[in-house]
């Protein structure tokens, strides 16, 4: 299966290179005619420039079909590596600097530890540093991502001996056919589930509080009626009696 995937990737890359070579000259001609330049943000938007070279305040143009197809090709080339554990208290910028030496790194997402564990650690250990449990790293080339995951998995982070993370070990895996939008959809789904659970708990708490207040109000009103009847010398309100025979309690010696 891995050989088949590699052959498919080589065919895709070969086709992409041919399309880029054919469309390169066309893109240059279009840019010269329109007097537009692509900004450095990588989002595919363009800015129109006037004769003085300054960007005008006009609205951003929508993506053309060629630029949209180019963006899709770049997106298809990306690969995501999953890190099951993060070295203690490692931040995003440190992780990026360690992995950037192997290839171009795009987006990084680290999942923080549970809030209850963080509060306990801050309370008893006086440690306020941020700790992450797992993470996802996006590489611009999925071949590079696959090689990095295979080479670094279960190996030491390395570096200088006095480095804080030199003795920690990588735990990573390349996620085949996994793109960044799959991760964002999962995070959005989990967030919605969490908010829905909180809303349900709040609704249940409000319902219980309302029921308690109603019963408390009824008990208060009944007590006031009894107090008035007692002051007037009237008989007490009739109490309800059970219509069935009550079984007596068994003693220990009888059982």
Tab-separated table of C-alpha atoms in Angstrom:
chain	number	residue	atom	x	y	z
A	1	UNK	CA	0.000	0.000	0.000
A	2	UNK	CA	2.865	2.390	0.824
A	3	UNK	CA	4.432	1.710	-2.592
A	4	UNK	CA	1.107	2.441	-4.281
A	5	UNK	CA	0.754	5.704	-2.345
A	6	UNK	CA	4.298	6.756	-3.282
A	7	UNK	CA	3.634	5.993	-6.976
A	8	UNK	CA	0.407	8.023	-6.856
A	9	UNK	CA	2.229	10.907	-5.169
A	10	UNK	CA	5.015	10.819	-7.805
A	11	UNK	CA	2.415	10.878	-10.594
A	12	UNK	CA	0.596	13.795	-8.941
A	13	UNK	CA	3.855	15.724	-8.495
A	14	UNK	CA	4.828	15.092	-12.127
A	15	UNK	CA	1.444	16.327	-13.309
A	16	UNK	CA	1.632	19.349	-11.009
A	17	UNK	CA	5.074	20.288	-12.331
A	18	UNK	CA	3.834	20.105	-15.932
A	19	UNK	CA	0.783	22.229	-15.110
A	20	UNK	CA	2.920	24.763	-13.246
A	21	UNK	CA	5.347	24.986	-16.194
A	22	UNK	CA	2.493	25.562	-18.640
A	23	UNK	CA	0.630	28.016	-16.463
A	24	UNK	CA	3.681	29.950	-15.282
A	25	UNK	CA	3.994	32.044	-18.426
A	26	UNK	CA	0.230	32.679	-18.537
A	27	UNK	CA	0.185	33.891	-14.935
A	28	UNK	CA	3.070	36.282	-15.592
A	29	UNK	CA	1.298	37.731	-18.631
A	30	UNK	CA	-1.950	38.179	-16.695
A	31	UNK	CA	-0.177	39.907	-13.816
A	32	UNK	CA	1.554	42.326	-16.198
A	33	UNK	CA	-1.728	43.156	-17.900
A	34	UNK	CA	-3.747	43.637	-14.739
A	35	UNK	CA	-0.960	45.418	-12.852
A	36	UNK	CA	-1.631	43.255	-9.785
A	37	UNK	CA	0.707	41.514	-7.336
A	38	UNK	CA	0.117	38.650	-4.958
A	39	UNK	CA	0.635	39.608	-1.337
A	40	UNK	CA	2.917	37.669	1.018
A	41	UNK	CA	0.130	36.271	3.185
A	42	UNK	CA	-0.317	33.155	1.118
A	43	UNK	CA	-4.103	33.456	1.022
A	44	UNK	CA	-4.240	34.069	-2.719
A	45	UNK	CA	-5.684	37.591	-2.462
A	46	UNK	CA	-4.433	40.368	-4.739
A	47	UNK	CA	-3.954	44.087	-4.403
A	48	UNK	CA	-4.239	46.520	-7.284
A	49	UNK	CA	-1.413	49.016	-7.680
A	50	UNK	CA	-1.654	52.383	-9.348
A	51	UNK	CA	0.927	54.248	-11.349
A	52	UNK	CA	2.750	55.401	-8.199
A	53	UNK	CA	3.177	51.824	-6.970
A	54	UNK	CA	0.895	52.259	-3.940
A	55	UNK	CA	-1.944	49.873	-3.190
A	56	UNK	CA	-5.396	51.267	-3.795
A	57	UNK	CA	-8.240	51.003	-1.267
A	58	UNK	CA	-10.439	48.918	-3.568
A	59	UNK	CA	-12.011	45.672	-2.345
A	60	UNK	CA	-10.150	42.396	-2.773
A	61	UNK	CA	-10.956	40.495	-5.916
A	62	UNK	CA	-12.269	36.915	-5.725
A	63	UNK	CA	-9.924	34.082	-6.624
A	64	UNK	CA	-9.730	33.168	-10.284
A	65	UNK	CA	-10.114	29.576	-11.405
A	66	UNK	CA	-6.399	29.241	-12.132
A	67	UNK	CA	-5.357	30.571	-8.739
A	68	UNK	CA	-8.002	28.446	-7.057
A	69	UNK	CA	-6.677	25.326	-8.786
A	70	UNK	CA	-3.132	26.321	-7.800
A	71	UNK	CA	-4.203	26.704	-4.174
A	72	UNK	CA	-5.923	23.305	-4.296
A	73	UNK	CA	-2.739	21.676	-5.609
A	74	UNK	CA	-0.715	23.230	-2.798
A	75	UNK	CA	-3.319	22.063	-0.305
A	76	UNK	CA	-3.259	18.502	-1.679
A	77	UNK	CA	0.523	18.379	-1.281
A	78	UNK	CA	0.399	19.111	2.464
A	79	UNK	CA	0.760	16.384	5.070
A	80	UNK	CA	-0.079	16.254	8.786
A	81	UNK	CA	1.951	14.565	11.522
A	82	UNK	CA	0.311	13.626	14.822
A	83	UNK	CA	2.250	13.875	18.097
A	84	UNK	CA	0.721	11.642	20.771
A	85	UNK	CA	2.823	13.280	23.505
A	86	UNK	CA	4.442	16.683	23.813
A	87	UNK	CA	7.634	17.124	25.855
A	88	UNK	CA	6.761	18.795	29.186
A	89	UNK	CA	6.071	22.520	28.878
A	90	UNK	CA	7.232	22.736	25.247
A	91	UNK	CA	5.720	25.723	23.474
A	92	UNK	CA	4.694	26.156	19.842
A	93	UNK	CA	7.680	28.283	18.812
A	94	UNK	CA	10.133	25.707	20.229
A	95	UNK	CA	8.382	22.852	18.416
A	96	UNK	CA	8.414	24.828	15.180
A	97	UNK	CA	12.138	25.577	15.467
A	98	UNK	CA	12.936	21.887	16.092
A	99	UNK	CA	10.894	20.559	13.149
A	100	UNK	CA	11.634	23.351	10.655
A	101	UNK	CA	15.144	21.986	10.134
A	102	UNK	CA	13.623	18.946	8.390
A	103	UNK	CA	11.144	20.744	6.135
A	104	UNK	CA	8.789	23.669	5.693
A	105	UNK	CA	6.308	23.681	8.591
A	106	UNK	CA	2.881	25.245	8.213
A	107	UNK	CA	0.261	25.310	10.946
A	108	UNK	CA	0.675	23.805	14.420
A	109	UNK	CA	-2.026	22.991	16.942
A	110	UNK	CA	-1.285	21.803	20.498
A	111	UNK	CA	-4.039	20.560	22.782
A	112	UNK	CA	-3.738	21.857	26.380
A	113	UNK	CA	-4.101	19.567	29.362
A	114	UNK	CA	-7.298	19.309	31.392
A	115	UNK	CA	-8.179	22.436	33.359
A	116	UNK	CA	-8.633	20.473	36.609
A	117	UNK	CA	-5.105	19.053	36.367
A	118	UNK	CA	-3.729	22.525	35.653
A	119	UNK	CA	-5.448	23.987	38.728
A	120	UNK	CA	-4.166	21.165	40.929
A	121	UNK	CA	-0.619	21.608	39.620
A	122	UNK	CA	-0.741	25.351	40.203
A	123	UNK	CA	-2.116	24.876	43.722
A	124	UNK	CA	0.145	22.126	45.075
A	125	UNK	CA	3.290	22.469	42.966
A	126	UNK	CA	3.205	26.223	42.351
A	127	UNK	CA	3.870	25.549	38.658
A	128	UNK	CA	2.084	27.965	36.343
A	129	UNK	CA	3.726	26.879	33.080
A	130	UNK	CA	1.474	25.792	30.209
A	131	UNK	CA	1.496	22.076	29.415
A	132	UNK	CA	0.180	20.354	26.293
A	133	UNK	CA	-0.841	16.719	25.877
A	134	UNK	CA	-0.958	16.156	22.075
A	135	UNK	CA	-0.439	18.069	18.870
A	136	UNK	CA	-0.706	18.201	15.079
A	137	UNK	CA	1.935	19.643	12.745
A	138	UNK	CA	1.297	20.473	9.090
A	139	UNK	CA	4.139	20.174	6.573
A	140	UNK	CA	4.047	21.791	3.154
A	141	UNK	CA	5.075	18.487	1.526
A	142	UNK	CA	3.471	15.209	2.578
A	143	UNK	CA	6.546	13.223	1.487
A	144	UNK	CA	8.655	15.236	3.905
A	145	UNK	CA	6.049	14.753	6.636
A	146	UNK	CA	6.089	10.986	6.122
A	147	UNK	CA	9.889	10.816	6.194
A	148	UNK	CA	10.067	12.975	9.318
A	149	UNK	CA	7.546	10.810	11.166
A	150	UNK	CA	9.358	7.583	10.237
A	151	UNK	CA	12.800	8.953	11.088
A	152	UNK	CA	12.054	10.764	14.352
A	153	UNK	CA	9.487	8.451	15.938
A	154	UNK	CA	10.750	6.997	19.253
A	155	UNK	CA	14.030	8.919	19.026
A	156	UNK	CA	15.509	11.522	21.358
A	157	UNK	CA	14.880	15.194	20.657
A	158	UNK	CA	18.619	15.714	20.806
A	159	UNK	CA	20.558	18.948	20.780
A	160	UNK	CA	22.989	20.120	23.405
A	161	UNK	CA	23.260	18.047	26.573
A	162	UNK	CA	22.278	21.018	28.717
A	163	UNK	CA	19.150	21.567	26.636
A	164	UNK	CA	15.938	21.060	28.644
A	165	UNK	CA	14.388	18.771	26.009
A	166	UNK	CA	17.483	16.856	24.879
A	167	UNK	CA	16.513	13.607	26.659
A	168	UNK	CA	12.819	13.654	25.736
A	169	UNK	CA	11.609	11.381	22.957
A	170	UNK	CA	9.425	12.013	19.941
A	171	UNK	CA	6.153	10.082	19.589
A	172	UNK	CA	4.748	10.909	16.188
A	173	UNK	CA	2.867	9.323	13.314
A	174	UNK	CA	2.098	10.414	9.783
A	175	UNK	CA	-1.657	10.635	9.143
A	176	UNK	CA	-2.339	9.372	5.647
A	177	UNK	CA	-5.071	11.234	3.699
A	178	UNK	CA	-5.553	13.581	6.662
A	179	UNK	CA	-5.801	17.314	6.012
A	180	UNK	CA	-5.943	20.308	8.290
A	181	UNK	CA	-9.655	20.929	7.730
A	182	UNK	CA	-10.380	17.504	9.233
A	183	UNK	CA	-8.768	18.704	12.469
A	184	UNK	CA	-10.666	22.003	12.511
A	185	UNK	CA	-13.955	20.182	11.928
A	186	UNK	CA	-13.222	17.833	14.828
A	187	UNK	CA	-12.326	20.712	17.159
A	188	UNK	CA	-15.503	22.590	16.175
A	189	UNK	CA	-17.613	19.471	16.772
A	190	UNK	CA	-16.108	18.855	20.221
A	191	UNK	CA	-16.625	22.516	21.124
A	192	UNK	CA	-20.283	22.377	20.088
A	193	UNK	CA	-20.815	19.191	22.086
A	194	UNK	CA	-19.243	20.789	25.145
A	195	UNK	CA	-21.396	23.926	24.862
A	196	UNK	CA	-24.520	21.818	24.347
A	197	UNK	CA	-23.719	19.805	27.478
A	198	UNK	CA	-23.261	23.003	29.478
A	199	UNK	CA	-26.564	24.370	28.172
A	200	UNK	CA	-28.359	21.146	29.124
A	201	UNK	CA	-26.884	21.254	32.639
A	202	UNK	CA	-27.940	24.888	33.064
A	203	UNK	CA	-31.463	24.107	31.856
A	204	UNK	CA	-31.750	21.203	34.306
A	205	UNK	CA	-30.460	23.356	37.166
A	206	UNK	CA	-32.993	26.089	36.354
A	207	UNK	CA	-35.806	23.525	36.228
A	208	UNK	CA	-34.849	22.128	39.634
A	209	UNK	CA	-34.549	25.610	41.153
A	210	UNK	CA	-37.982	26.572	39.778
A	211	UNK	CA	-39.559	23.404	41.194
A	212	UNK	CA	-37.993	24.071	44.599
A	213	UNK	CA	-39.209	27.671	44.673
A	214	UNK	CA	-42.742	26.590	43.756
A	215	UNK	CA	-42.856	24.004	46.547
A	216	UNK	CA	-41.307	26.440	49.002
A	217	UNK	CA	-43.937	29.042	48.112
A	218	UNK	CA	-46.737	26.519	48.558
A	219	UNK	CA	-45.378	25.458	51.955
A	220	UNK	CA	-45.084	29.087	53.042
A	221	UNK	CA	-48.675	29.839	51.979
A	222	UNK	CA	-49.983	26.721	53.758
A	223	UNK	CA	-48.162	27.688	56.953
A	224	UNK	CA	-49.716	31.194	56.824
A	225	UNK	CA	-53.226	29.697	56.428
A	226	UNK	CA	-52.697	27.414	59.405
A	227	UNK	CA	-51.479	30.330	61.496
A	228	UNK	CA	-54.589	32.399	60.684
A	229	UNK	CA	-56.983	29.517	61.419
A	230	UNK	CA	-55.238	28.897	64.718
A	231	UNK	CA	-55.535	32.576	65.680
A	232	UNK	CA	-59.300	32.490	64.926
A	233	UNK	CA	-59.717	29.280	66.914
A	234	UNK	CA	-60.845	27.303	63.902
A	235	UNK	CA	-60.077	23.643	63.393
A	236	UNK	CA	-56.937	22.630	61.626
A	237	UNK	CA	-56.967	21.761	57.974
A	238	UNK	CA	-57.833	18.138	57.235
A	239	UNK	CA	-54.825	15.999	56.627
A	240	UNK	CA	-54.772	13.307	53.979
A	241	UNK	CA	-54.702	9.706	55.131
A	242	UNK	CA	-53.462	6.621	53.364
A	243	UNK	CA	-56.210	4.458	51.891
A	244	UNK	CA	-54.162	1.238	52.152
A	245	UNK	CA	-52.980	-0.746	55.140
A	246	UNK	CA	-49.477	0.120	56.294
A	247	UNK	CA	-47.250	-2.817	57.049
A	248	UNK	CA	-45.509	-2.707	60.396
A	249	UNK	CA	-41.754	-2.513	60.752
A	250	UNK	CA	-39.928	-5.721	61.500
A	251	UNK	CA	-37.641	-5.867	64.483
A	252	UNK	CA	-34.206	-7.406	64.352
A	253	UNK	CA	-35.172	-10.337	66.589
A	254	UNK	CA	-38.224	-11.060	64.416
A	255	UNK	CA	-36.224	-11.077	61.196
